[in-house]
């Protein structure tokens, strides 16, 4: 078999159903073989679209996404997407072609050292020198990407390796010296957790993306209800705990809820579960973060324990297994008075905004989507104000229903991620809520939804500017609005029509209800341009360098 044939045989054995990619000279042997392989391939219009689509597929399904690109610019165009997957712990296999080995290091046409470039942003990467190594490398790549803390793995295949021949033998097992993730927690540390809960008066859980990655949402629900502990979900943890549950406090941090931030400030026991205490949660004020609390940290990645916050009880292990172990003999905390205090804060300071006549408010658009979908849709987003409004006003009920670039904050992510999510979950409604800035970075993928008839809905929160940058300039740079004006942009309805798609527009609350309802009822891709109030800000907000209890609630609060 040729190297290209071996590659596809491996992908089939790993259960890969769909590839996202873009061909080029160095991967032509692979694409020539693909012509005869029964595997779905989605031709995006840019490699960045391909890698974000593979990422969206992985986040929606829990299975690794696979992307292929050629050497040089094809490979480097994957970099943002690979870094996004790395920051958010997403299982991703990136396959790149390279020039023939005899040309490596000669600055050959479309040569790039993609292994070196991606070394800091991959969990692991490979440069394949011998076709006989290819089956082992693919097997190891899938194992590494999907075990322990998930992440992206890159396989760089020179053109001569794709063309070379070797007998095919696929390894049954993977045994990597130095890579043995600890999945079962230490029983003594779990017992310390149970005792800490028993003695706590003001406990709180901070649940992150690790809950979703490990499939631990049911264990988390039982754990919180049994121990009577309120739950805060980080942005990446949204959906890991039902947002309508009485114990749910919402999101913490810069744009977190009043109750969530106050809970962190006043708790005596903080149990971090699959969360990494990033600066959007702690605000970088580690001296003032949970100042009265003993901190428990449960994480599959030992490198995260103690990295950002001092940990009283460290527990290394898979979140699902750890919570299951902790549930055995778990006694409830004495938290009745604490829960009553939190309920008072939730009632006194809910998320809110003011409608203003006929002008369309972005928060209202998100609330409408929640109402019209019953909270059952998969929502993908870009990065910015609309991303925070989605986190605040869409009531996510299930894991893997919010798909967004959290750690890296990559604009242009939302729309192609929706393509991947819809292909992975064809029976669920998938809506890409994007800003007009981010959408313009990857909107060429409208051709993909037309070509493959992928019925995602694109809802543009169009404020004709870079909204979050404008908000920071208003609040912290004396309204010196430097280079945020996007008033010269396409007519998005005509743009959709140019691709042969349906385009709709709303500028008032009444129009928004009508067009969103129409879009959701159509079994085809639709672009909805929601022209919203441009000066709306995201509140609550904690300014950089401030404590979590120094929230600015906004004029509306």
PDB file of C-alpha atoms in Angstrom, residues 149-440:
ATOM      1  CA  UNK A 149      -6.426  16.060  28.821  1.00  0.00           C
ATOM      2  CA  UNK A 150      -7.598  16.096  25.173  1.00  0.00           C
ATOM      3  CA  UNK A 151      -5.748  18.199  22.641  1.00  0.00           C
ATOM      4  CA  UNK A 152      -4.544  18.615  19.068  1.00  0.00           C
ATOM      5  CA  UNK A 153      -1.940  16.351  17.462  1.00  0.00           C
ATOM      6  CA  UNK A 154      -0.297  17.194  14.146  1.00  0.00           C
ATOM      7  CA  UNK A 155       1.052  14.648  11.651  1.00  0.00           C
ATOM      8  CA  UNK A 156       3.287  16.126   8.949  1.00  0.00           C
ATOM      9  CA  UNK A 157       3.730  13.779   5.971  1.00  0.00           C
ATOM     10  CA  UNK A 158       6.302  14.559   3.265  1.00  0.00           C
ATOM     11  CA  UNK A 159       5.110  13.901  -0.266  1.00  0.00           C
ATOM     12  CA  UNK A 160       7.593  11.077  -0.824  1.00  0.00           C
ATOM     13  CA  UNK A 161       6.212   9.264   2.253  1.00  0.00           C
ATOM     14  CA  UNK A 162       2.670   9.519   0.879  1.00  0.00           C
ATOM     15  CA  UNK A 163       3.914   7.967  -2.375  1.00  0.00           C
ATOM     16  CA  UNK A 164       6.179   5.277  -0.852  1.00  0.00           C
ATOM     17  CA  UNK A 165       4.901   1.730  -0.353  1.00  0.00           C
ATOM     18  CA  UNK A 166       4.921  -0.603   2.639  1.00  0.00           C
ATOM     19  CA  UNK A 167       2.930  -3.530   3.997  1.00  0.00           C
ATOM     20  CA  UNK A 168       0.064  -2.502   6.268  1.00  0.00           C
ATOM     21  CA  UNK A 169      -0.057  -3.596   9.885  1.00  0.00           C
ATOM     22  CA  UNK A 170      -2.097  -1.624  12.402  1.00  0.00           C
ATOM     23  CA  UNK A 171      -1.021  -1.787  16.054  1.00  0.00           C
ATOM     24  CA  UNK A 172      -3.617  -3.071  18.493  1.00  0.00           C
ATOM     25  CA  UNK A 173      -2.334  -1.134  21.482  1.00  0.00           C
ATOM     26  CA  UNK A 174      -0.444   2.015  22.298  1.00  0.00           C
ATOM     27  CA  UNK A 175       2.184   2.028  25.011  1.00  0.00           C
ATOM     28  CA  UNK A 176       4.027   5.303  25.296  1.00  0.00           C
ATOM     29  CA  UNK A 177       6.734   5.568  27.907  1.00  0.00           C
ATOM     30  CA  UNK A 178       6.249   8.756  29.888  1.00  0.00           C
ATOM     31  CA  UNK A 179       2.612   9.186  28.869  1.00  0.00           C
ATOM     32  CA  UNK A 180       0.352   7.425  31.374  1.00  0.00           C
ATOM     33  CA  UNK A 181      -2.398   9.879  32.424  1.00  0.00           C
ATOM     34  CA  UNK A 182      -3.662   9.404  35.972  1.00  0.00           C
ATOM     35  CA  UNK A 183      -7.397   8.818  35.686  1.00  0.00           C
ATOM     36  CA  UNK A 184      -8.252   7.395  39.124  1.00  0.00           C
ATOM     37  CA  UNK A 185      -7.983   9.836  42.053  1.00  0.00           C
ATOM     38  CA  UNK A 186      -6.086   9.035  45.226  1.00  0.00           C
ATOM     39  CA  UNK A 187      -8.645   7.696  47.752  1.00  0.00           C
ATOM     40  CA  UNK A 188      -7.163   9.645  50.667  1.00  0.00           C
ATOM     41  CA  UNK A 189      -7.510  12.925  48.785  1.00  0.00           C
ATOM     42  CA  UNK A 190     -11.113  12.081  47.931  1.00  0.00           C
ATOM     43  CA  UNK A 191     -11.786  11.415  51.614  1.00  0.00           C
ATOM     44  CA  UNK A 192     -10.234  14.795  52.482  1.00  0.00           C
ATOM     45  CA  UNK A 193     -12.683  16.360  50.013  1.00  0.00           C
ATOM     46  CA  UNK A 194     -15.636  14.650  51.687  1.00  0.00           C
ATOM     47  CA  UNK A 195     -14.483  15.833  55.130  1.00  0.00           C
ATOM     48  CA  UNK A 196     -13.946  19.388  53.853  1.00  0.00           C
ATOM     49  CA  UNK A 197     -17.510  19.460  52.503  1.00  0.00           C
ATOM     50  CA  UNK A 198     -18.861  18.111  55.787  1.00  0.00           C
ATOM     51  CA  UNK A 199     -17.265  20.966  57.684  1.00  0.00           C
ATOM     52  CA  UNK A 200     -18.078  23.754  55.231  1.00  0.00           C
ATOM     53  CA  UNK A 201     -20.683  26.444  55.807  1.00  0.00           C
ATOM     54  CA  UNK A 202     -20.278  28.314  52.510  1.00  0.00           C
ATOM     55  CA  UNK A 203     -19.102  25.858  49.849  1.00  0.00           C
ATOM     56  CA  UNK A 204     -19.244  26.511  46.116  1.00  0.00           C
ATOM     57  CA  UNK A 205     -18.333  24.482  43.026  1.00  0.00           C
ATOM     58  CA  UNK A 206     -16.488  26.082  40.106  1.00  0.00           C
ATOM     59  CA  UNK A 207     -17.141  23.735  37.169  1.00  0.00           C
ATOM     60  CA  UNK A 208     -15.083  24.122  33.991  1.00  0.00           C
ATOM     61  CA  UNK A 209     -14.740  22.545  30.579  1.00  0.00           C
ATOM     62  CA  UNK A 210     -13.203  19.413  32.081  1.00  0.00           C
ATOM     63  CA  UNK A 211     -16.681  18.403  33.242  1.00  0.00           C
ATOM     64  CA  UNK A 212     -17.876  18.333  29.639  1.00  0.00           C
ATOM     65  CA  UNK A 213     -14.713  16.758  28.233  1.00  0.00           C
ATOM     66  CA  UNK A 214     -14.969  13.832  30.626  1.00  0.00           C
ATOM     67  CA  UNK A 215     -18.737  13.409  30.243  1.00  0.00           C
ATOM     68  CA  UNK A 216     -19.233  14.074  33.959  1.00  0.00           C
ATOM     69  CA  UNK A 217     -22.364  16.246  33.833  1.00  0.00           C
ATOM     70  CA  UNK A 218     -24.606  13.626  35.445  1.00  0.00           C
ATOM     71  CA  UNK A 219     -22.085  12.974  38.222  1.00  0.00           C
ATOM     72  CA  UNK A 220     -21.742  16.722  38.806  1.00  0.00           C
ATOM     73  CA  UNK A 221     -25.516  17.096  39.163  1.00  0.00           C
ATOM     74  CA  UNK A 222     -25.688  14.252  41.697  1.00  0.00           C
ATOM     75  CA  UNK A 223     -22.633  15.570  43.550  1.00  0.00           C
ATOM     76  CA  UNK A 224     -24.041  19.102  43.873  1.00  0.00           C
ATOM     77  CA  UNK A 225     -27.530  17.959  44.877  1.00  0.00           C
ATOM     78  CA  UNK A 226     -26.242  15.397  47.395  1.00  0.00           C
ATOM     79  CA  UNK A 227     -23.806  17.815  49.020  1.00  0.00           C
ATOM     80  CA  UNK A 228     -26.169  20.804  48.651  1.00  0.00           C
ATOM     81  CA  UNK A 229     -23.472  22.942  47.067  1.00  0.00           C
ATOM     82  CA  UNK A 230     -24.194  25.758  44.556  1.00  0.00           C
ATOM     83  CA  UNK A 231     -22.523  25.529  41.140  1.00  0.00           C
ATOM     84  CA  UNK A 232     -20.789  28.216  39.122  1.00  0.00           C
ATOM     85  CA  UNK A 233     -19.963  27.255  35.545  1.00  0.00           C
ATOM     86  CA  UNK A 234     -17.035  28.903  33.802  1.00  0.00           C
ATOM     87  CA  UNK A 235     -17.534  29.957  30.184  1.00  0.00           C
ATOM     88  CA  UNK A 236     -16.088  26.637  29.010  1.00  0.00           C
ATOM     89  CA  UNK A 237     -18.187  24.786  31.577  1.00  0.00           C
ATOM     90  CA  UNK A 238     -21.529  26.191  30.387  1.00  0.00           C
ATOM     91  CA  UNK A 239     -23.888  23.292  29.718  1.00  0.00           C
ATOM     92  CA  UNK A 240     -22.062  21.061  32.181  1.00  0.00           C
ATOM     93  CA  UNK A 241     -24.744  21.935  34.739  1.00  0.00           C
ATOM     94  CA  UNK A 242     -28.332  22.877  33.779  1.00  0.00           C
ATOM     95  CA  UNK A 243     -28.634  26.655  33.834  1.00  0.00           C
ATOM     96  CA  UNK A 244     -32.190  26.602  35.173  1.00  0.00           C
ATOM     97  CA  UNK A 245     -31.305  24.484  38.218  1.00  0.00           C
ATOM     98  CA  UNK A 246     -31.900  26.185  41.618  1.00  0.00           C
ATOM     99  CA  UNK A 247     -28.268  25.511  42.594  1.00  0.00           C
ATOM    100  CA  UNK A 248     -26.861  27.200  39.476  1.00  0.00           C
ATOM    101  CA  UNK A 249     -25.373  30.659  39.999  1.00  0.00           C
ATOM    102  CA  UNK A 250     -24.271  31.400  36.440  1.00  0.00           C
ATOM    103  CA  UNK A 251     -20.894  32.360  35.014  1.00  0.00           C
ATOM    104  CA  UNK A 252     -18.111  33.986  37.095  1.00  0.00           C
ATOM    105  CA  UNK A 253     -15.498  36.555  36.252  1.00  0.00           C
ATOM    106  CA  UNK A 254     -15.292  39.641  34.069  1.00  0.00           C
ATOM    107  CA  UNK A 255     -18.879  39.371  32.800  1.00  0.00           C
ATOM    108  CA  UNK A 256     -20.141  36.960  35.409  1.00  0.00           C
ATOM    109  CA  UNK A 257     -23.311  37.227  37.428  1.00  0.00           C
ATOM    110  CA  UNK A 258     -23.455  39.139  40.687  1.00  0.00           C
ATOM    111  CA  UNK A 259     -24.319  35.996  42.657  1.00  0.00           C
ATOM    112  CA  UNK A 260     -21.472  33.946  41.142  1.00  0.00           C
ATOM    113  CA  UNK A 261     -18.814  36.566  41.809  1.00  0.00           C
ATOM    114  CA  UNK A 262     -20.054  37.289  45.321  1.00  0.00           C
ATOM    115  CA  UNK A 263     -20.145  33.564  46.061  1.00  0.00           C
ATOM    116  CA  UNK A 264     -16.457  33.289  45.171  1.00  0.00           C
ATOM    117  CA  UNK A 265     -15.638  36.293  47.335  1.00  0.00           C
ATOM    118  CA  UNK A 266     -17.454  34.962  50.401  1.00  0.00           C
ATOM    119  CA  UNK A 267     -17.189  31.151  50.192  1.00  0.00           C
ATOM    120  CA  UNK A 268     -15.205  29.107  52.707  1.00  0.00           C
ATOM    121  CA  UNK A 269     -14.651  26.120  50.404  1.00  0.00           C
ATOM    122  CA  UNK A 270     -14.168  26.402  46.634  1.00  0.00           C
ATOM    123  CA  UNK A 271     -14.137  23.140  44.671  1.00  0.00           C
ATOM    124  CA  UNK A 272     -12.627  23.701  41.234  1.00  0.00           C
ATOM    125  CA  UNK A 273     -13.622  20.854  38.913  1.00  0.00           C
ATOM    126  CA  UNK A 274     -11.971  20.711  35.492  1.00  0.00           C
ATOM    127  CA  UNK A 275     -11.375  24.458  35.598  1.00  0.00           C
ATOM    128  CA  UNK A 276      -7.997  26.132  35.226  1.00  0.00           C
ATOM    129  CA  UNK A 277      -8.563  29.410  37.137  1.00  0.00           C
ATOM    130  CA  UNK A 278      -7.709  31.614  34.169  1.00  0.00           C
ATOM    131  CA  UNK A 279      -7.470  35.379  34.378  1.00  0.00           C
ATOM    132  CA  UNK A 280     -11.006  35.954  33.067  1.00  0.00           C
ATOM    133  CA  UNK A 281     -12.189  34.198  36.247  1.00  0.00           C
ATOM    134  CA  UNK A 282      -9.631  35.411  38.783  1.00  0.00           C
ATOM    135  CA  UNK A 283      -9.122  38.817  37.070  1.00  0.00           C
ATOM    136  CA  UNK A 284      -5.458  38.223  37.760  1.00  0.00           C
ATOM    137  CA  UNK A 285      -6.076  39.309  41.356  1.00  0.00           C
ATOM    138  CA  UNK A 286      -4.955  36.069  42.960  1.00  0.00           C
ATOM    139  CA  UNK A 287      -4.503  37.937  46.242  1.00  0.00           C
ATOM    140  CA  UNK A 288      -8.222  38.689  46.290  1.00  0.00           C
ATOM    141  CA  UNK A 289      -9.603  35.536  44.687  1.00  0.00           C
ATOM    142  CA  UNK A 290     -11.715  33.449  47.087  1.00  0.00           C
ATOM    143  CA  UNK A 291      -9.870  35.090  50.000  1.00  0.00           C
ATOM    144  CA  UNK A 292     -11.701  33.161  52.722  1.00  0.00           C
ATOM    145  CA  UNK A 293     -11.766  29.760  51.032  1.00  0.00           C
ATOM    146  CA  UNK A 294      -9.867  26.535  51.122  1.00  0.00           C
ATOM    147  CA  UNK A 295      -9.463  25.542  47.478  1.00  0.00           C
ATOM    148  CA  UNK A 296      -9.890  22.018  46.152  1.00  0.00           C
ATOM    149  CA  UNK A 297      -8.721  21.421  42.595  1.00  0.00           C
ATOM    150  CA  UNK A 298      -9.776  18.350  40.609  1.00  0.00           C
ATOM    151  CA  UNK A 299      -8.103  18.032  37.199  1.00  0.00           C
ATOM    152  CA  UNK A 300      -6.800  15.327  34.851  1.00  0.00           C
ATOM    153  CA  UNK A 301      -3.764  17.498  34.089  1.00  0.00           C
ATOM    154  CA  UNK A 302      -1.374  17.636  37.068  1.00  0.00           C
ATOM    155  CA  UNK A 303       0.323  20.674  35.530  1.00  0.00           C
ATOM    156  CA  UNK A 304      -2.826  22.717  36.229  1.00  0.00           C
ATOM    157  CA  UNK A 305      -2.811  21.970  39.957  1.00  0.00           C
ATOM    158  CA  UNK A 306      -1.322  24.923  41.790  1.00  0.00           C
ATOM    159  CA  UNK A 307      -0.433  26.729  38.552  1.00  0.00           C
ATOM    160  CA  UNK A 308      -2.625  29.748  39.189  1.00  0.00           C
ATOM    161  CA  UNK A 309      -4.034  29.361  42.707  1.00  0.00           C
ATOM    162  CA  UNK A 310      -2.756  27.824  45.911  1.00  0.00           C
ATOM    163  CA  UNK A 311      -4.487  24.481  46.370  1.00  0.00           C
ATOM    164  CA  UNK A 312      -5.520  23.053  49.752  1.00  0.00           C
ATOM    165  CA  UNK A 313      -6.594  19.644  48.414  1.00  0.00           C
ATOM    166  CA  UNK A 314      -5.125  18.662  45.012  1.00  0.00           C
ATOM    167  CA  UNK A 315      -6.845  15.768  43.254  1.00  0.00           C
ATOM    168  CA  UNK A 316      -5.398  14.517  39.969  1.00  0.00           C
ATOM    169  CA  UNK A 317      -7.809  12.337  38.059  1.00  0.00           C
ATOM    170  CA  UNK A 318     -10.541  12.076  35.491  1.00  0.00           C
ATOM    171  CA  UNK A 319     -13.429  14.302  36.592  1.00  0.00           C
ATOM    172  CA  UNK A 320     -16.097  11.686  35.977  1.00  0.00           C
ATOM    173  CA  UNK A 321     -14.247   9.004  37.932  1.00  0.00           C
ATOM    174  CA  UNK A 322     -13.355  11.434  40.722  1.00  0.00           C
ATOM    175  CA  UNK A 323     -16.916  12.636  41.243  1.00  0.00           C
ATOM    176  CA  UNK A 324     -18.196   9.069  41.142  1.00  0.00           C
ATOM    177  CA  UNK A 325     -15.690   8.128  43.843  1.00  0.00           C
ATOM    178  CA  UNK A 326     -16.531  11.185  45.940  1.00  0.00           C
ATOM    179  CA  UNK A 327     -20.241  10.384  45.840  1.00  0.00           C
ATOM    180  CA  UNK A 328     -19.689   7.206  47.858  1.00  0.00           C
ATOM    181  CA  UNK A 329     -20.471   8.172  51.441  1.00  0.00           C
ATOM    182  CA  UNK A 330     -20.823  11.869  50.624  1.00  0.00           C
ATOM    183  CA  UNK A 331     -22.626  13.832  53.349  1.00  0.00           C
ATOM    184  CA  UNK A 332     -24.339  17.172  52.722  1.00  0.00           C
ATOM    185  CA  UNK A 333     -22.756  20.430  53.783  1.00  0.00           C
ATOM    186  CA  UNK A 334     -24.417  22.639  56.402  1.00  0.00           C
ATOM    187  CA  UNK A 335     -25.244  25.151  53.674  1.00  0.00           C
ATOM    188  CA  UNK A 336     -28.880  26.187  54.274  1.00  0.00           C
ATOM    189  CA  UNK A 337     -28.077  29.750  55.372  1.00  0.00           C
ATOM    190  CA  UNK A 338     -25.520  30.111  52.558  1.00  0.00           C
ATOM    191  CA  UNK A 339     -28.001  28.990  49.916  1.00  0.00           C
ATOM    192  CA  UNK A 340     -30.554  31.465  51.272  1.00  0.00           C
ATOM    193  CA  UNK A 341     -27.991  34.279  50.990  1.00  0.00           C
ATOM    194  CA  UNK A 342     -27.192  33.297  47.407  1.00  0.00           C
ATOM    195  CA  UNK A 343     -30.885  33.215  46.497  1.00  0.00           C
ATOM    196  CA  UNK A 344     -31.229  36.742  47.869  1.00  0.00           C
ATOM    197  CA  UNK A 345     -28.351  37.908  45.636  1.00  0.00           C
ATOM    198  CA  UNK A 346     -29.821  36.137  42.595  1.00  0.00           C
ATOM    199  CA  UNK A 347     -33.176  37.852  43.129  1.00  0.00           C
ATOM    200  CA  UNK A 348     -31.686  41.286  43.862  1.00  0.00           C
ATOM    201  CA  UNK A 349     -29.194  41.356  40.980  1.00  0.00           C
ATOM    202  CA  UNK A 350     -30.372  39.268  38.027  1.00  0.00           C
ATOM    203  CA  UNK A 351     -29.012  39.686  34.526  1.00  0.00           C
ATOM    204  CA  UNK A 352     -31.085  42.378  32.869  1.00  0.00           C
ATOM    205  CA  UNK A 353     -31.199  45.086  30.246  1.00  0.00           C
ATOM    206  CA  UNK A 354     -33.606  47.778  29.138  1.00  0.00           C
ATOM    207  CA  UNK A 355     -35.566  47.677  25.927  1.00  0.00           C
ATOM    208  CA  UNK A 356     -35.618  51.026  24.114  1.00  0.00           C
ATOM    209  CA  UNK A 357     -38.621  51.448  21.874  1.00  0.00           C
ATOM    210  CA  UNK A 358     -38.195  50.076  18.390  1.00  0.00           C
ATOM    211  CA  UNK A 359     -34.416  49.718  18.602  1.00  0.00           C
ATOM    212  CA  UNK A 360     -33.292  46.106  18.611  1.00  0.00           C
ATOM    213  CA  UNK A 361     -31.248  45.066  21.621  1.00  0.00           C
ATOM    214  CA  UNK A 362     -28.758  42.221  21.179  1.00  0.00           C
ATOM    215  CA  UNK A 363     -29.750  40.620  24.473  1.00  0.00           C
ATOM    216  CA  UNK A 364     -33.331  40.427  23.199  1.00  0.00           C
ATOM    217  CA  UNK A 365     -32.160  38.558  20.096  1.00  0.00           C
ATOM    218  CA  UNK A 366     -30.453  35.946  22.289  1.00  0.00           C
ATOM    219  CA  UNK A 367     -33.521  35.634  24.515  1.00  0.00           C
ATOM    220  CA  UNK A 368     -35.644  35.145  21.407  1.00  0.00           C
ATOM    221  CA  UNK A 369     -33.365  32.344  20.195  1.00  0.00           C
ATOM    222  CA  UNK A 370     -33.652  30.697  23.601  1.00  0.00           C
ATOM    223  CA  UNK A 371     -37.437  30.997  23.522  1.00  0.00           C
ATOM    224  CA  UNK A 372     -37.861  29.798  19.927  1.00  0.00           C
ATOM    225  CA  UNK A 373     -35.533  26.806  20.330  1.00  0.00           C
ATOM    226  CA  UNK A 374     -36.567  25.905  23.872  1.00  0.00           C
ATOM    227  CA  UNK A 375     -32.914  26.040  24.839  1.00  0.00           C
ATOM    228  CA  UNK A 376     -32.289  22.873  22.820  1.00  0.00           C
ATOM    229  CA  UNK A 377     -30.064  24.225  20.021  1.00  0.00           C
ATOM    230  CA  UNK A 378     -26.323  23.949  19.626  1.00  0.00           C
ATOM    231  CA  UNK A 379     -25.066  27.537  19.638  1.00  0.00           C
ATOM    232  CA  UNK A 380     -21.664  28.429  18.228  1.00  0.00           C
ATOM    233  CA  UNK A 381     -20.204  31.894  18.612  1.00  0.00           C
ATOM    234  CA  UNK A 382     -17.332  34.095  17.611  1.00  0.00           C
ATOM    235  CA  UNK A 383     -15.638  36.264  20.197  1.00  0.00           C
ATOM    236  CA  UNK A 384     -16.778  39.539  21.632  1.00  0.00           C
ATOM    237  CA  UNK A 385     -19.908  41.104  23.056  1.00  0.00           C
ATOM    238  CA  UNK A 386     -22.304  38.691  21.349  1.00  0.00           C
ATOM    239  CA  UNK A 387     -20.350  35.783  22.845  1.00  0.00           C
ATOM    240  CA  UNK A 388     -20.914  37.119  26.358  1.00  0.00           C
ATOM    241  CA  UNK A 389     -24.601  37.851  25.715  1.00  0.00           C
ATOM    242  CA  UNK A 390     -25.045  34.268  24.514  1.00  0.00           C
ATOM    243  CA  UNK A 391     -23.386  33.024  27.707  1.00  0.00           C
ATOM    244  CA  UNK A 392     -25.636  35.258  29.802  1.00  0.00           C
ATOM    245  CA  UNK A 393     -29.049  35.035  28.129  1.00  0.00           C
ATOM    246  CA  UNK A 394     -29.274  31.621  26.409  1.00  0.00           C
ATOM    247  CA  UNK A 395     -30.273  29.004  28.981  1.00  0.00           C
ATOM    248  CA  UNK A 396     -28.108  26.033  28.102  1.00  0.00           C
ATOM    249  CA  UNK A 397     -29.433  22.756  29.417  1.00  0.00           C
ATOM    250  CA  UNK A 398     -26.984  20.200  28.113  1.00  0.00           C
ATOM    251  CA  UNK A 399     -23.243  19.660  27.623  1.00  0.00           C
ATOM    252  CA  UNK A 400     -21.744  20.297  24.187  1.00  0.00           C
ATOM    253  CA  UNK A 401     -24.486  22.811  23.361  1.00  0.00           C
ATOM    254  CA  UNK A 402     -22.260  25.923  23.559  1.00  0.00           C
ATOM    255  CA  UNK A 403     -19.316  25.834  21.172  1.00  0.00           C
ATOM    256  CA  UNK A 404     -17.005  28.824  21.303  1.00  0.00           C
ATOM    257  CA  UNK A 405     -13.338  29.770  21.309  1.00  0.00           C
ATOM    258  CA  UNK A 406     -12.712  30.338  25.006  1.00  0.00           C
ATOM    259  CA  UNK A 407      -9.025  30.453  25.802  1.00  0.00           C
ATOM    260  CA  UNK A 408      -7.624  31.831  22.553  1.00  0.00           C
ATOM    261  CA  UNK A 409     -10.632  34.015  21.747  1.00  0.00           C
ATOM    262  CA  UNK A 410     -10.405  33.516  17.986  1.00  0.00           C
ATOM    263  CA  UNK A 411     -12.619  35.710  15.839  1.00  0.00           C
ATOM    264  CA  UNK A 412     -13.895  33.863  12.777  1.00  0.00           C
ATOM    265  CA  UNK A 413     -14.443  30.663  14.753  1.00  0.00           C
ATOM    266  CA  UNK A 414     -18.215  30.592  15.102  1.00  0.00           C
ATOM    267  CA  UNK A 415     -19.495  30.062  11.576  1.00  0.00           C
ATOM    268  CA  UNK A 416     -17.152  27.273  10.410  1.00  0.00           C
ATOM    269  CA  UNK A 417     -17.494  25.611  13.833  1.00  0.00           C
ATOM    270  CA  UNK A 418     -21.247  25.516  13.235  1.00  0.00           C
ATOM    271  CA  UNK A 419     -20.638  23.659   9.958  1.00  0.00           C
ATOM    272  CA  UNK A 420     -18.676  20.983  11.788  1.00  0.00           C
ATOM    273  CA  UNK A 421     -21.216  20.793  14.621  1.00  0.00           C
ATOM    274  CA  UNK A 422     -24.111  20.328  12.199  1.00  0.00           C
ATOM    275  CA  UNK A 423     -22.309  17.564  10.311  1.00  0.00           C
ATOM    276  CA  UNK A 424     -21.599  15.842  13.622  1.00  0.00           C
ATOM    277  CA  UNK A 425     -25.115  16.349  15.003  1.00  0.00           C
ATOM    278  CA  UNK A 426     -27.435  16.485  11.971  1.00  0.00           C
ATOM    279  CA  UNK A 427     -30.591  16.017  14.053  1.00  0.00           C
ATOM    280  CA  UNK A 428     -30.034  19.066  16.255  1.00  0.00           C
ATOM    281  CA  UNK A 429     -30.624  22.705  15.329  1.00  0.00           C
ATOM    282  CA  UNK A 430     -27.294  24.513  15.019  1.00  0.00           C
ATOM    283  CA  UNK A 431     -27.103  28.294  15.135  1.00  0.00           C
ATOM    284  CA  UNK A 432     -23.965  30.358  14.624  1.00  0.00           C
ATOM    285  CA  UNK A 433     -24.362  33.597  16.573  1.00  0.00           C
ATOM    286  CA  UNK A 434     -21.629  35.846  15.252  1.00  0.00           C
ATOM    287  CA  UNK A 435     -20.579  39.459  15.312  1.00  0.00           C
ATOM    288  CA  UNK A 436     -20.278  41.380  12.083  1.00  0.00           C
ATOM    289  CA  UNK A 437     -16.521  41.623  12.665  1.00  0.00           C
ATOM    290  CA  UNK A 438     -15.861  37.931  13.212  1.00  0.00           C
ATOM    291  CA  UNK A 439     -18.231  36.834  10.454  1.00  0.00           C
ATOM    292  CA  UNK A 440     -16.265  38.830   7.892  1.00  0.00           C
TER     293      UNK A 440
END
